[in-house]
């Protein structure tokens, strides 16, 4: 997911207030773009999410045997 990738790799808070402000603006831009992408493709994305949900016993917790593979939030 683009937002999670951004959070894990690109968003690096700093002690500098200028950098924190810049990171916050970048983070906000990414979230807004991700939201817009979802809204523009909502029907297709929701269909995929429904299939994932149904294929994992009607839960958003995705696991294989006893090992957690992912968690959709």
Tab-separated table of C-alpha atoms in Angstrom:
chain	number	residue	atom	x	y	z
A	1	UNK	CA	0.000	0.000	0.000
A	2	UNK	CA	1.511	3.355	-0.994
A	3	UNK	CA	0.813	5.087	2.306
A	4	UNK	CA	2.320	2.291	4.375
A	5	UNK	CA	5.351	2.182	2.108
A	6	UNK	CA	5.762	5.914	2.554
A	7	UNK	CA	5.429	5.653	6.317
A	8	UNK	CA	7.954	2.836	6.556
A	9	UNK	CA	10.548	4.168	4.136
A	10	UNK	CA	10.181	7.856	3.422
A	11	UNK	CA	8.804	9.582	6.519
A	12	UNK	CA	11.714	10.298	8.831
A	13	UNK	CA	10.927	12.806	11.566
A	14	UNK	CA	13.720	15.104	12.623
A	15	UNK	CA	14.381	17.324	15.601
A	16	UNK	CA	14.532	20.329	13.301
A	17	UNK	CA	11.180	22.138	13.236
A	18	UNK	CA	11.644	23.034	9.551
A	19	UNK	CA	12.135	19.395	8.632
A	20	UNK	CA	9.210	18.296	10.782
A	21	UNK	CA	6.989	20.821	9.008
A	22	UNK	CA	8.270	19.650	5.602
A	23	UNK	CA	7.755	15.992	6.505
A	24	UNK	CA	4.274	16.758	7.810
A	25	UNK	CA	3.339	18.528	4.567
A	26	UNK	CA	4.745	15.638	2.503
A	27	UNK	CA	2.889	13.142	4.660
A	28	UNK	CA	-0.334	15.108	4.249
A	29	UNK	CA	0.159	15.279	0.470
A	30	UNK	CA	0.692	11.517	0.279
A	31	UNK	CA	-2.397	10.809	2.368
A	32	UNK	CA	-4.501	13.187	0.274
A	33	UNK	CA	-3.264	11.649	-2.981
A	34	UNK	CA	-3.912	8.154	-1.632
A	35	UNK	CA	-7.420	9.182	-0.566
A	36	UNK	CA	-8.095	10.714	-3.987
A	37	UNK	CA	-6.809	7.565	-5.718
A	38	UNK	CA	-9.129	5.471	-3.566
A	39	UNK	CA	-12.142	7.704	-4.243
A	40	UNK	CA	-11.440	7.653	-7.993
A	41	UNK	CA	-11.185	3.837	-8.009
A	42	UNK	CA	-13.498	3.045	-5.111
A	43	UNK	CA	-15.669	0.467	-6.849
A	44	UNK	CA	-12.723	-1.594	-8.085
A	45	UNK	CA	-10.765	-1.321	-4.821
A	46	UNK	CA	-13.794	-2.215	-2.694
A	47	UNK	CA	-14.420	-5.294	-4.854
A	48	UNK	CA	-10.828	-6.440	-4.288
A	49	UNK	CA	-11.053	-5.769	-0.542
A	50	UNK	CA	-14.329	-7.733	-0.346
A	51	UNK	CA	-12.680	-10.721	-2.076
A	52	UNK	CA	-9.722	-10.561	0.337
A	53	UNK	CA	-12.083	-10.273	3.301
A	54	UNK	CA	-14.187	-13.249	2.193
A	55	UNK	CA	-11.160	-15.402	1.404
A	56	UNK	CA	-9.811	-14.915	4.949
A	57	UNK	CA	-12.843	-16.106	6.916
A	58	UNK	CA	-14.571	-12.723	6.829
A	59	UNK	CA	-11.818	-10.943	8.707
A	60	UNK	CA	-9.205	-8.373	7.793
A	61	UNK	CA	-6.571	-10.385	9.661
A	62	UNK	CA	-4.561	-12.187	6.991
A	63	UNK	CA	-2.497	-15.129	8.156
A	64	UNK	CA	-1.029	-18.337	6.867
A	65	UNK	CA	-1.203	-21.200	9.386
A	66	UNK	CA	-0.162	-19.568	12.665
A	67	UNK	CA	2.033	-16.907	11.085
A	68	UNK	CA	0.637	-13.429	10.536
A	69	UNK	CA	1.323	-12.319	6.974
A	70	UNK	CA	-0.399	-8.970	6.964
A	71	UNK	CA	-3.095	-6.944	8.630
A	72	UNK	CA	-5.368	-4.686	6.626
A	73	UNK	CA	-6.384	-1.541	8.421
